[in-house]
Amino acid sequence: MIPRTTRAQRLAMPLARDVVRDLAAEHGGCVRPVQLRRTDLGTGHVEQVLVPCGHTLATVCPSCAERAKTLRAAQCREGWHLDTEPVITPDPSDDVQRMWVEHRAETQQHRDQADAAGHDTAELDELNAELDEEISRSGIRGNVLPNQMARRHRSTRRRQDAPDLPRRPVAPRTIGKTYTAPDGATFRPSMFLTLTCDSYGKVGADGTPADSDAYDYQRAARDALHFAALFDRLIQNLRRFVGYDLQYFAAVEPQKRLAPHMHVAIRGTVSRAELRQVLAATYHQVWWPPADEIRHDDAHLPVWHEASGRYLDPVTGGFLPTWDDALDAIGDDDEPLHVARFGPRFDAQGVLAGSRDSARCIGYLTKYLTKQIAECHQAHTDAQAAHAGRLADALRYEPCSPTCANWLRYGVQPKNPREGMRPGRCTGKAHRREYLGYAGRRVLVSRKWSGKTLADHRADRKAWLLETLGITDPDPARYSWEPVTPGDLDHMPPAQRLLHVVADRQRWHAALTLARARASGQDATPNLSATGRAA
Ligand SMILES: [Zn+2]
Ligand SMILES: [Zn+2]
């Protein structure tokens, strides 16, 4: 019989489900596994397989985030000092990849049927978007449905001004130069580069402005929103400048002042003087309609007109200019809405393959990958919290994209308008506090970096594990896979899945320890004290 306890005693007891979650994480197991049903096509035998969620944030799943970070470090290391051109040929798709694409095909059909019948397709669109994510996550490149919306080639005269740089034809090579020392030794240095945004006003050691009224929050917000585009432009300029297909592995993270900055591993080297020249000539012009004058504040918002699917001016009753109209109205004498540039300060150092510097730089590059942008620098003082708050305020009404609801505030109908759009309530990631205006990917890797995708690096790791354990990978053509959904009889609730994860991980640990002991010629009797208990 369980002895009686007081309420305080009971509250002090750990919650069973927390213990299971902690145990799963402690053993390196995923804490939110996805359940798949695997059928052996030969025997008809059905098995439940738990696949790791693959999340990259430690707050969501510490084990998957740590694994993702390790993979990123491996990817960075493999590509940095490559001395032969990577071979890029697509692999045949595997069963899991085909399964997701088949599901995507099915929901697309449902969606199109619903659309034809005049039903709302929002939920199916959402489901499609989720499936697209799964498809990408399973290691498939590109989209199943390329965006076929007729792109309007408006404002082509508004394209970016050509940078003031010498231009060389770009050769298809991706590898940097080799140098030969007087003693005949050859080496091929690579580069580690740190880029920052411009100054928006003087800041102290805690990252907060000396004078918050003089700090240019609007420019800080706009630079953050267009940071990814600016980086693309830099790479384009660098490639033309050096004359070869320069490759990079870059990680974006915030500085203490909450402006994005970037660590970049580059294969090959560029001199500091040349870098300075390219950085000074690199900028990204944002040719969007003006957004500096508030035409419709929250009390006088444009009104949705159901019949035309457009927004009306609440005072005149006329249509708001559409996105395309507003772009067309940008005249020859107008200025771009924003010009993003990197700050004049940068850091560049040469790095040799396998050196301690190389390992240290890879550490920098992957340091914050398991955290949300805003989590990298938590506010510890009132000044820091106020600074973060003012940046969030500036981002709240800044248009994040052509489809942003904030355009209504500036008298322009957003692209693809819908009913119920409200300035300040745009759901774009860039406005959310945790993104600090940068909604792009945290790791940007050029296509010919290591010649491998993250899925390839994952497969390398799996192959190593299987070899260590002396297991042969079963023939993938033998199985069919299906996701298990909550309505299914064999669906396992999350708590039950976690118990399975803990049990699986324990078995793996034990088997791995045994295999390692065997490989090193030690006593093959399993000593499982390292994992705490035997399976
Ligand atoms: Zn996970
Ligand atoms: Zn937005």
Coordinates of C-alpha atoms and ligand atoms in Angstrom, one line a residue:
M1 CA 0.0 0.0 0.0
I2 CA 1.2 3.5 -0.8
P3 CA 1.7 5.5 2.5
R4 CA -0.4 8.6 3.0
T5 CA 1.4 11.9 2.2
T6 CA 0.7 15.5 2.8
R7 CA -0.1 17.9 0.0
A8 CA 3.3 19.6 0.3
Q9 CA 5.0 16.3 0.2
R10 CA 3.0 15.3 -2.9
L11 CA 3.8 18.7 -4.6
A12 CA 7.5 18.1 -3.9
M13 CA 7.4 14.7 -5.7
P14 CA 8.6 14.8 -9.3
L15 CA 5.9 14.4 -11.9
A16 CA 6.0 11.0 -13.6
R17 CA 5.8 12.5 -17.1
D18 CA 8.6 15.0 -16.4
V19 CA 10.8 12.2 -15.2
V20 CA 10.1 10.2 -18.4
R21 CA 10.8 13.3 -20.6
D22 CA 14.0 14.1 -18.7
L23 CA 15.2 10.5 -19.0
A24 CA 14.5 10.5 -22.7
A25 CA 16.5 13.7 -23.1
E26 CA 19.3 12.4 -20.8
H27 CA 19.7 9.3 -23.0
G28 CA 19.8 11.5 -26.1
G29 CA 16.3 10.5 -27.2
C30 CA 13.8 12.7 -28.9
V31 CA 11.2 14.1 -26.5
R32 CA 8.5 14.5 -29.2
P33 CA 8.9 11.6 -31.6
V34 CA 6.7 11.1 -34.7
Q35 CA 5.0 7.8 -35.0
L36 CA 5.2 5.9 -38.3
R37 CA 3.7 2.5 -39.2
R38 CA 6.1 0.3 -41.1
T39 CA 4.7 -2.7 -43.1
D40 CA 7.0 -5.4 -44.3
L41 CA 5.7 -6.0 -47.8
G42 CA 7.0 -9.5 -47.9
T43 CA 5.6 -10.9 -44.6
G44 CA 2.9 -8.3 -43.9
H45 CA 4.4 -7.8 -40.5
V46 CA 3.5 -4.3 -39.1
E47 CA 5.8 -2.4 -36.7
Q48 CA 5.6 1.0 -35.1
V49 CA 8.6 3.1 -35.6
L50 CA 9.3 6.3 -33.7
V51 CA 11.1 8.9 -35.8
P52 CA 12.9 11.8 -34.0
C53 CA 11.1 15.1 -34.4
G54 CA 14.3 16.8 -35.8
H55 CA 13.6 20.1 -34.2
T56 CA 16.6 22.5 -34.0
L57 CA 15.6 24.4 -30.9
A58 CA 16.8 23.1 -27.5
T59 CA 13.8 24.5 -25.8
V60 CA 11.6 22.3 -28.0
C61 CA 13.7 19.1 -28.1
P62 CA 17.2 19.2 -26.5
S63 CA 18.3 15.9 -28.1
C64 CA 17.3 16.6 -31.7
A65 CA 18.7 20.2 -31.4
E66 CA 22.0 18.9 -30.1
R67 CA 22.2 16.3 -32.9
A68 CA 21.3 18.9 -35.5
K69 CA 24.1 21.1 -34.2
T70 CA 26.6 18.2 -34.3
L71 CA 25.6 17.6 -37.9
R72 CA 26.0 21.2 -38.8
A73 CA 29.5 21.2 -37.3
A74 CA 30.3 18.1 -39.4
Q75 CA 29.0 19.7 -42.5
C76 CA 31.0 22.9 -41.9
R77 CA 34.2 20.9 -41.2
E78 CA 33.9 18.7 -44.3
G79 CA 33.3 21.6 -46.8
W80 CA 35.7 24.2 -45.5
H81 CA 39.0 22.9 -46.7
L82 CA 37.9 20.7 -49.5
D83 CA 40.6 20.1 -52.0
T84 CA 38.7 18.3 -54.7
E85 CA 35.5 19.5 -56.4
P86 CA 32.4 18.1 -54.8
V87 CA 30.4 15.8 -57.0
I88 CA 26.7 16.7 -57.1
T89 CA 24.3 14.1 -58.4
P90 CA 20.9 13.6 -56.9
D91 CA 20.3 10.3 -55.1
P92 CA 17.2 8.2 -55.8
S93 CA 14.4 9.0 -53.4
D94 CA 13.9 6.7 -50.4
D95 CA 10.6 5.2 -49.1
V96 CA 10.0 7.8 -46.4
Q97 CA 10.6 10.6 -48.9
R98 CA 8.2 8.9 -51.4
M99 CA 5.6 8.5 -48.6
W100 CA 5.5 12.2 -47.8
V101 CA 5.2 13.1 -51.5
E102 CA 2.4 10.7 -51.9
H103 CA 0.5 12.3 -49.0
R104 CA 1.2 15.7 -50.4
A105 CA -0.3 14.5 -53.7
E106 CA -3.4 13.4 -51.9
T107 CA -4.0 16.6 -49.9
Q108 CA -3.3 18.6 -53.1
Q109 CA -6.2 16.8 -54.8
H110 CA -8.5 17.3 -51.8
R111 CA -7.6 20.9 -51.7
D112 CA -8.2 21.4 -55.4
Q113 CA -11.6 19.6 -55.1
A114 CA -12.6 21.7 -52.2
D115 CA -11.5 24.8 -54.0
A116 CA -13.6 23.8 -57.1
A117 CA -16.6 23.3 -54.9
G118 CA -16.2 26.8 -53.5
H119 CA -15.2 25.6 -50.0
D120 CA -12.6 27.2 -47.8
T121 CA -9.2 25.7 -48.4
A122 CA -7.3 27.4 -45.6
E123 CA -6.9 24.3 -43.5
L124 CA -5.8 22.1 -46.4
D125 CA -3.4 24.8 -47.5
E126 CA -1.9 24.8 -44.1
L127 CA -1.7 21.0 -44.2
N128 CA 0.0 21.2 -47.6
A129 CA 2.5 23.7 -46.2
E130 CA 3.3 21.3 -43.3
L131 CA 3.7 18.4 -45.7
D132 CA 6.1 20.5 -47.8
E133 CA 8.2 21.0 -44.6
E134 CA 8.2 17.3 -44.0
I135 CA 9.2 16.7 -47.6
S136 CA 12.1 19.1 -47.2
R137 CA 13.0 17.6 -43.9
S138 CA 13.2 14.1 -45.4
G139 CA 16.0 15.5 -47.6
I140 CA 14.3 16.3 -50.8
R141 CA 15.4 19.4 -52.7
G142 CA 13.0 21.9 -54.2
N143 CA 9.2 22.1 -54.0
V144 CA 6.7 19.6 -55.4
L145 CA 4.7 22.6 -56.7
P146 CA 7.0 25.3 -58.0
N147 CA 5.4 28.7 -57.6
Q148 CA 3.7 29.2 -60.9
M149 CA 2.1 32.5 -60.1
A150 CA 2.8 34.7 -63.1
R151 CA 5.6 36.9 -61.9
R152 CA 5.0 40.5 -63.0
H153 CA 8.1 42.0 -64.3
R154 CA 7.3 45.4 -63.1
S155 CA 9.7 48.1 -62.2
T156 CA 12.6 46.3 -63.9
R157 CA 14.2 49.7 -64.4
R158 CA 14.2 49.7 -60.6
R159 CA 16.7 46.9 -60.4
Q160 CA 19.8 47.2 -58.3
D161 CA 22.4 49.6 -59.4
A162 CA 25.5 47.8 -60.5
P163 CA 28.2 47.8 -57.8
D164 CA 31.3 49.8 -58.4
L165 CA 33.6 46.8 -58.6
P166 CA 35.8 45.1 -61.2
R167 CA 34.0 42.1 -62.7
R168 CA 35.6 38.9 -63.7
P169 CA 33.8 36.0 -65.5
V170 CA 32.9 33.3 -62.9
A171 CA 34.7 30.0 -63.5
P172 CA 32.9 26.9 -62.4
R173 CA 35.6 26.0 -59.9
T174 CA 34.8 26.1 -56.2
I175 CA 38.2 25.5 -54.6
G176 CA 40.6 28.2 -53.4
K177 CA 44.3 28.6 -54.4
T178 CA 47.0 26.3 -53.2
Y179 CA 50.2 27.9 -51.9
T180 CA 53.6 26.3 -51.8
A181 CA 56.1 27.1 -49.0
P182 CA 59.8 27.4 -49.7
D183 CA 60.3 23.9 -48.2
G184 CA 57.9 22.5 -50.8
A185 CA 54.9 21.9 -48.4
T186 CA 51.6 23.0 -49.9
F187 CA 48.7 24.5 -48.0
R188 CA 45.3 25.7 -48.9
P189 CA 44.1 28.4 -46.5
S190 CA 40.4 29.1 -46.0
M191 CA 38.8 32.1 -44.4
F192 CA 36.6 32.9 -41.3
L193 CA 34.7 36.2 -41.7
T194 CA 32.5 38.1 -39.2
L195 CA 30.2 40.7 -40.7
T196 CA 28.1 43.2 -38.7
C197 CA 25.4 45.7 -39.5
D198 CA 26.1 49.4 -39.5
S199 CA 25.9 51.5 -36.4
Y200 CA 22.4 52.9 -35.4
G201 CA 23.8 55.0 -32.5
K202 CA 26.4 54.6 -29.8
V203 CA 25.9 51.5 -27.5
G204 CA 27.4 50.6 -24.2
A205 CA 29.0 47.3 -23.1
D206 CA 25.6 45.9 -22.2
G207 CA 24.4 46.4 -25.8
T208 CA 21.9 49.3 -25.0
P209 CA 22.0 52.7 -26.6
A210 CA 23.7 55.6 -24.8
D211 CA 20.9 57.7 -26.0
S212 CA 17.8 55.8 -27.0
D213 CA 16.1 58.8 -28.6
A214 CA 19.1 59.1 -31.0
Y215 CA 19.3 55.4 -31.7
D216 CA 17.8 54.7 -35.2
Y217 CA 15.4 51.8 -34.5
Q218 CA 13.7 52.1 -37.9
R219 CA 17.0 51.6 -39.8
A220 CA 17.9 48.7 -37.4
A221 CA 14.5 47.1 -38.1
R222 CA 14.8 47.5 -41.8
D223 CA 18.4 46.2 -42.0
A224 CA 17.4 43.1 -40.0
L225 CA 14.4 42.5 -42.3
H226 CA 16.6 42.6 -45.4
F227 CA 19.7 41.0 -43.9
A228 CA 19.4 37.8 -45.9
A229 CA 19.0 39.6 -49.2
L230 CA 22.0 41.7 -48.4
F231 CA 24.1 38.6 -47.8
D232 CA 23.0 37.1 -51.1
R233 CA 24.2 40.3 -52.8
L234 CA 27.5 40.2 -51.1
I235 CA 28.2 36.6 -52.2
Q236 CA 27.2 37.5 -55.8
N237 CA 29.6 40.4 -55.7
L238 CA 32.4 38.3 -54.2
R239 CA 32.0 35.6 -56.8
R240 CA 32.3 38.1 -59.6
F241 CA 35.2 39.8 -57.9
V242 CA 37.3 36.6 -57.3
G243 CA 36.2 35.0 -60.5
Y244 CA 35.2 31.6 -59.2
D245 CA 32.2 29.9 -57.6
L246 CA 33.0 30.8 -54.0
Q247 CA 31.4 28.6 -51.4
Y248 CA 30.3 29.5 -47.9
F249 CA 28.8 28.1 -44.6
A250 CA 27.3 31.0 -42.7
A251 CA 25.5 31.3 -39.4
V252 CA 23.3 34.3 -38.4
E253 CA 23.0 35.3 -34.8
P254 CA 22.3 38.6 -32.9
Q255 CA 24.9 40.8 -31.3
K256 CA 24.3 42.2 -27.8
R257 CA 22.8 45.3 -29.4
L258 CA 20.3 42.9 -31.0
A259 CA 21.4 43.6 -34.6
P260 CA 22.0 40.5 -36.7
H261 CA 25.6 39.6 -37.4
M262 CA 27.1 36.8 -39.3
H263 CA 30.0 34.3 -39.1
V264 CA 31.0 33.0 -42.4
A265 CA 33.4 30.2 -43.3
I266 CA 34.6 30.7 -46.8
R267 CA 36.5 28.1 -48.9
G268 CA 39.6 29.8 -50.3
T269 CA 40.9 33.3 -49.3
V270 CA 40.3 36.9 -50.2
S271 CA 42.6 39.6 -49.0
R272 CA 41.4 42.1 -46.4
A273 CA 41.9 45.0 -48.8
E274 CA 39.8 43.2 -51.4
L275 CA 37.1 42.3 -48.8
R276 CA 36.9 46.0 -47.7
Q277 CA 36.5 47.0 -51.3
V278 CA 33.7 44.5 -52.0
L279 CA 31.9 45.2 -48.7
A280 CA 32.0 49.0 -49.3
A281 CA 30.4 48.4 -52.8
T282 CA 27.8 46.0 -51.6
Y283 CA 24.3 47.2 -50.7
H284 CA 20.7 46.0 -51.2
Q285 CA 18.1 48.5 -52.4
V286 CA 14.5 47.8 -51.3
W287 CA 12.2 49.1 -54.0
W288 CA 9.0 49.1 -52.1
P289 CA 6.3 51.8 -51.9
P290 CA 6.9 54.5 -49.3
A291 CA 6.1 53.5 -45.7
D292 CA 7.1 56.6 -43.8
E293 CA 3.7 58.4 -43.6
I294 CA 0.8 56.8 -41.7
R295 CA -2.2 57.1 -43.9
H296 CA -4.6 55.0 -41.9
D297 CA -4.0 54.6 -38.2
D298 CA -5.7 51.9 -36.1
A299 CA -8.8 54.0 -35.7
H300 CA -9.3 54.6 -39.4
L301 CA -8.4 51.4 -41.0
P302 CA -9.2 50.5 -44.7
V303 CA -12.3 48.5 -45.1
W304 CA -12.6 45.1 -46.8
H305 CA -14.9 45.1 -49.9
E306 CA -16.2 41.5 -50.3
A307 CA -17.5 41.8 -53.8
S308 CA -14.2 43.0 -55.4
G309 CA -11.9 41.3 -52.9
R310 CA -10.2 44.6 -52.3
Y311 CA -9.7 47.2 -49.6
L312 CA -11.4 50.6 -49.6
D313 CA -10.2 54.0 -48.2
P314 CA -12.5 54.5 -45.2
V315 CA -12.9 58.3 -45.9
T316 CA -13.2 58.5 -49.7
G317 CA -14.6 55.0 -50.3
G318 CA -12.2 54.6 -53.2
F319 CA -10.1 51.5 -53.8
L320 CA -6.6 51.5 -52.2
P321 CA -3.9 51.1 -54.8
T322 CA -3.0 47.5 -55.3
W323 CA 0.6 46.3 -54.6
D324 CA 1.4 46.4 -58.3
D325 CA -0.1 49.8 -58.8
A326 CA 1.9 51.1 -55.9
L327 CA 5.1 49.6 -57.4
D328 CA 4.3 51.2 -60.7
A329 CA 3.9 54.6 -59.0
I330 CA 7.5 54.6 -57.9
G331 CA 9.1 57.1 -60.2
D332 CA 12.5 57.7 -61.6
D333 CA 13.3 60.3 -59.1
D334 CA 12.1 58.4 -56.1
E335 CA 14.5 56.9 -53.6
P336 CA 14.3 53.2 -52.5
L337 CA 12.4 52.6 -49.3
H338 CA 15.6 51.3 -47.8
V339 CA 19.2 50.6 -48.6
A340 CA 20.8 47.9 -46.5
R341 CA 24.5 47.7 -46.1
F342 CA 27.0 46.0 -43.9
G343 CA 28.8 48.1 -41.3
P344 CA 32.4 49.2 -42.2
R345 CA 33.8 46.9 -39.4
F346 CA 34.5 43.3 -40.2
D347 CA 36.8 40.6 -39.0
A348 CA 38.7 38.3 -41.3
Q349 CA 41.2 35.6 -40.6
G350 CA 42.9 32.8 -42.6
V351 CA 42.3 29.3 -41.3
L352 CA 44.2 26.1 -42.1
A353 CA 42.6 22.7 -42.4
G354 CA 42.6 20.7 -39.2
S355 CA 44.1 23.6 -37.1
R356 CA 43.0 24.6 -33.6
D357 CA 41.7 27.8 -35.2
S358 CA 39.5 25.8 -37.5
A359 CA 37.9 23.9 -34.6
R360 CA 37.4 27.1 -32.6
C361 CA 35.8 28.9 -35.6
I362 CA 33.4 25.9 -36.1
G363 CA 32.5 26.3 -32.5
Y364 CA 31.6 30.0 -33.1
L365 CA 29.6 29.0 -36.2
T366 CA 27.4 26.5 -34.4
K367 CA 27.4 28.1 -30.9
Y368 CA 23.9 29.5 -30.9
L369 CA 22.2 27.2 -33.4
T370 CA 20.0 25.5 -30.8
K371 CA 18.6 28.8 -29.6
Q372 CA 16.0 31.2 -30.9
I373 CA 17.6 34.4 -32.1
A374 CA 16.2 36.4 -29.1
E375 CA 17.3 33.8 -26.6
C376 CA 20.9 34.2 -27.5
H377 CA 21.0 37.4 -25.4
Q378 CA 18.4 37.4 -22.7
A379 CA 17.6 40.8 -21.1
H380 CA 19.1 40.9 -17.6
T381 CA 18.6 44.6 -16.9
D382 CA 15.7 47.1 -17.3
A383 CA 17.8 49.0 -19.9
Q384 CA 18.2 45.8 -22.0
A385 CA 14.5 45.0 -21.7
A386 CA 13.6 48.5 -22.8
H387 CA 16.0 48.3 -25.8
A388 CA 14.4 45.0 -26.9
G389 CA 11.0 46.5 -26.4
R390 CA 11.7 49.5 -28.6
L391 CA 13.1 47.3 -31.4
A392 CA 10.0 45.2 -31.2
D393 CA 7.9 48.3 -31.4
A394 CA 9.8 49.5 -34.5
L395 CA 9.3 46.1 -36.1
R396 CA 5.6 45.9 -35.3
Y397 CA 4.5 48.3 -38.1
E398 CA 7.4 47.8 -40.5
P399 CA 6.2 46.0 -43.6
C400 CA 8.0 42.6 -43.7
S401 CA 7.1 41.5 -47.2
P402 CA 4.8 42.5 -50.1
T403 CA 2.0 40.5 -48.5
C404 CA 2.4 42.2 -45.0
A405 CA -0.8 43.6 -43.5
N406 CA 1.1 46.6 -42.4
W407 CA 0.9 48.1 -45.9
L408 CA -2.7 49.0 -45.1
R409 CA -1.3 51.5 -42.6
Y410 CA 0.6 53.3 -45.4
G411 CA -2.3 53.3 -47.8
V412 CA -1.3 50.4 -50.0
Q413 CA -3.3 47.2 -50.5
P414 CA -0.9 44.3 -49.7
K415 CA -0.2 41.7 -52.3
N416 CA -2.7 38.8 -52.1
P417 CA -5.1 40.7 -49.9
R418 CA -7.6 38.8 -47.6
E419 CA -10.4 39.9 -45.3
G420 CA -9.4 40.7 -41.8
M421 CA -5.8 42.0 -42.3
R422 CA -4.8 44.4 -39.6
P423 CA -1.6 46.5 -39.4
G424 CA 0.4 45.4 -36.4
R425 CA -1.1 41.9 -36.5
C426 CA 0.9 40.5 -39.4
T427 CA 1.7 36.9 -38.7
G428 CA 5.1 37.1 -40.5
K429 CA 7.9 35.6 -38.3
A430 CA 10.0 38.8 -38.7
H431 CA 7.6 40.7 -36.4
R432 CA 7.7 38.2 -33.6
R433 CA 9.9 39.2 -30.7
E434 CA 11.9 36.1 -30.8
Y435 CA 13.1 36.7 -34.3
L436 CA 14.3 40.4 -33.9
G437 CA 13.4 41.1 -37.5
Y438 CA 15.4 38.3 -39.0
A439 CA 13.1 35.6 -40.2
G440 CA 15.5 33.9 -42.6
R441 CA 17.4 30.6 -42.1
R442 CA 20.0 30.6 -39.3
V443 CA 22.5 28.6 -41.3
L444 CA 23.1 29.5 -45.0
V445 CA 25.1 26.9 -46.9
S446 CA 26.0 27.2 -50.5
R447 CA 25.1 24.3 -52.7
K448 CA 28.6 23.0 -53.4
W449 CA 29.9 23.4 -49.9
S450 CA 30.5 19.8 -49.0
G451 CA 28.5 18.3 -51.9
K452 CA 26.3 16.8 -49.2
T453 CA 23.0 17.7 -47.7
L454 CA 22.3 17.5 -44.0
A455 CA 20.4 14.3 -44.8
D456 CA 23.7 12.9 -46.3
H457 CA 25.6 13.8 -43.2
R458 CA 22.9 12.1 -41.1
A459 CA 23.2 9.0 -43.3
D460 CA 27.0 9.0 -42.8
R461 CA 26.4 8.9 -39.0
K462 CA 23.8 6.2 -39.3
A463 CA 26.1 4.1 -41.5
W464 CA 28.9 4.5 -38.9
L465 CA 26.5 3.4 -36.1
L466 CA 25.2 0.4 -38.0
E467 CA 28.8 -0.7 -38.8
T468 CA 29.9 -0.3 -35.2
L469 CA 27.0 -2.4 -34.1
G470 CA 27.5 -4.9 -36.9
I471 CA 24.0 -4.6 -38.2
T472 CA 23.2 -4.6 -41.9
D473 CA 20.7 -1.9 -43.0
P474 CA 17.5 -3.6 -44.2
D475 CA 16.5 -3.3 -47.8
P476 CA 14.4 -0.1 -47.9
A477 CA 12.3 -1.5 -50.8
R478 CA 10.9 -4.1 -48.4
Y479 CA 8.8 -1.7 -46.4
S480 CA 6.0 0.7 -46.9
W481 CA 5.5 3.6 -44.4
E482 CA 2.5 5.5 -43.2
P483 CA 2.1 8.2 -40.6
V484 CA -0.1 7.2 -37.6
T485 CA -2.7 9.8 -36.7
P486 CA -4.7 10.3 -33.5
G487 CA -7.8 8.6 -34.8
D488 CA -5.9 5.3 -35.6
L489 CA -6.3 2.3 -33.3
D490 CA -2.5 1.8 -33.0
H491 CA -1.9 5.5 -32.3
M492 CA 0.4 5.9 -29.2
P493 CA -0.2 9.0 -27.1
P494 CA 2.9 11.1 -26.5
A495 CA 3.5 9.8 -23.0
Q496 CA 3.6 6.2 -24.3
R497 CA 5.9 7.1 -27.1
L498 CA 8.3 8.6 -24.7
L499 CA 8.4 5.4 -22.7
H500 CA 9.3 3.6 -25.9
V501 CA 12.0 6.1 -26.7
V502 CA 13.6 5.6 -23.2
A503 CA 13.6 1.9 -23.7
D504 CA 15.0 2.0 -27.2
R505 CA 17.8 4.4 -26.2
Q506 CA 18.8 2.2 -23.3
R507 CA 19.1 -0.8 -25.6
W508 CA 21.1 1.2 -28.1
H509 CA 23.5 2.5 -25.5
A510 CA 24.0 -1.0 -24.1
A511 CA 24.6 -2.4 -27.6
L512 CA 27.0 0.4 -28.5
T513 CA 29.0 0.1 -25.4
L514 CA 29.3 -3.6 -26.0
A515 CA 30.4 -3.1 -29.6
R516 CA 33.0 -0.5 -28.6
A517 CA 34.4 -2.8 -26.0
R518 CA 34.7 -5.6 -28.5
A519 CA 36.3 -3.3 -31.0
S520 CA 38.9 -2.2 -28.6
G521 CA 39.7 -5.8 -27.7
Q522 CA 38.5 -5.4 -24.1
D523 CA 36.5 -7.9 -22.1
A524 CA 33.3 -8.4 -24.0
T525 CA 31.2 -8.8 -20.9
P526 CA 29.0 -5.8 -20.9
N527 CA 29.7 -3.2 -18.3
L528 CA 26.6 -1.1 -18.5
S529 CA 27.3 1.1 -15.5
A530 CA 27.8 4.0 -17.9
T531 CA 24.2 3.9 -18.9
G532 CA 22.9 3.3 -15.4
R533 CA 21.0 0.1 -16.1
A534 CA 20.8 -2.8 -18.5
A535 CA 18.0 -3.1 -20.9
Ligands
ZN1 ZN 13.1 15.6 -31.1
ZN2 ZN 4.5 41.5 -41.9

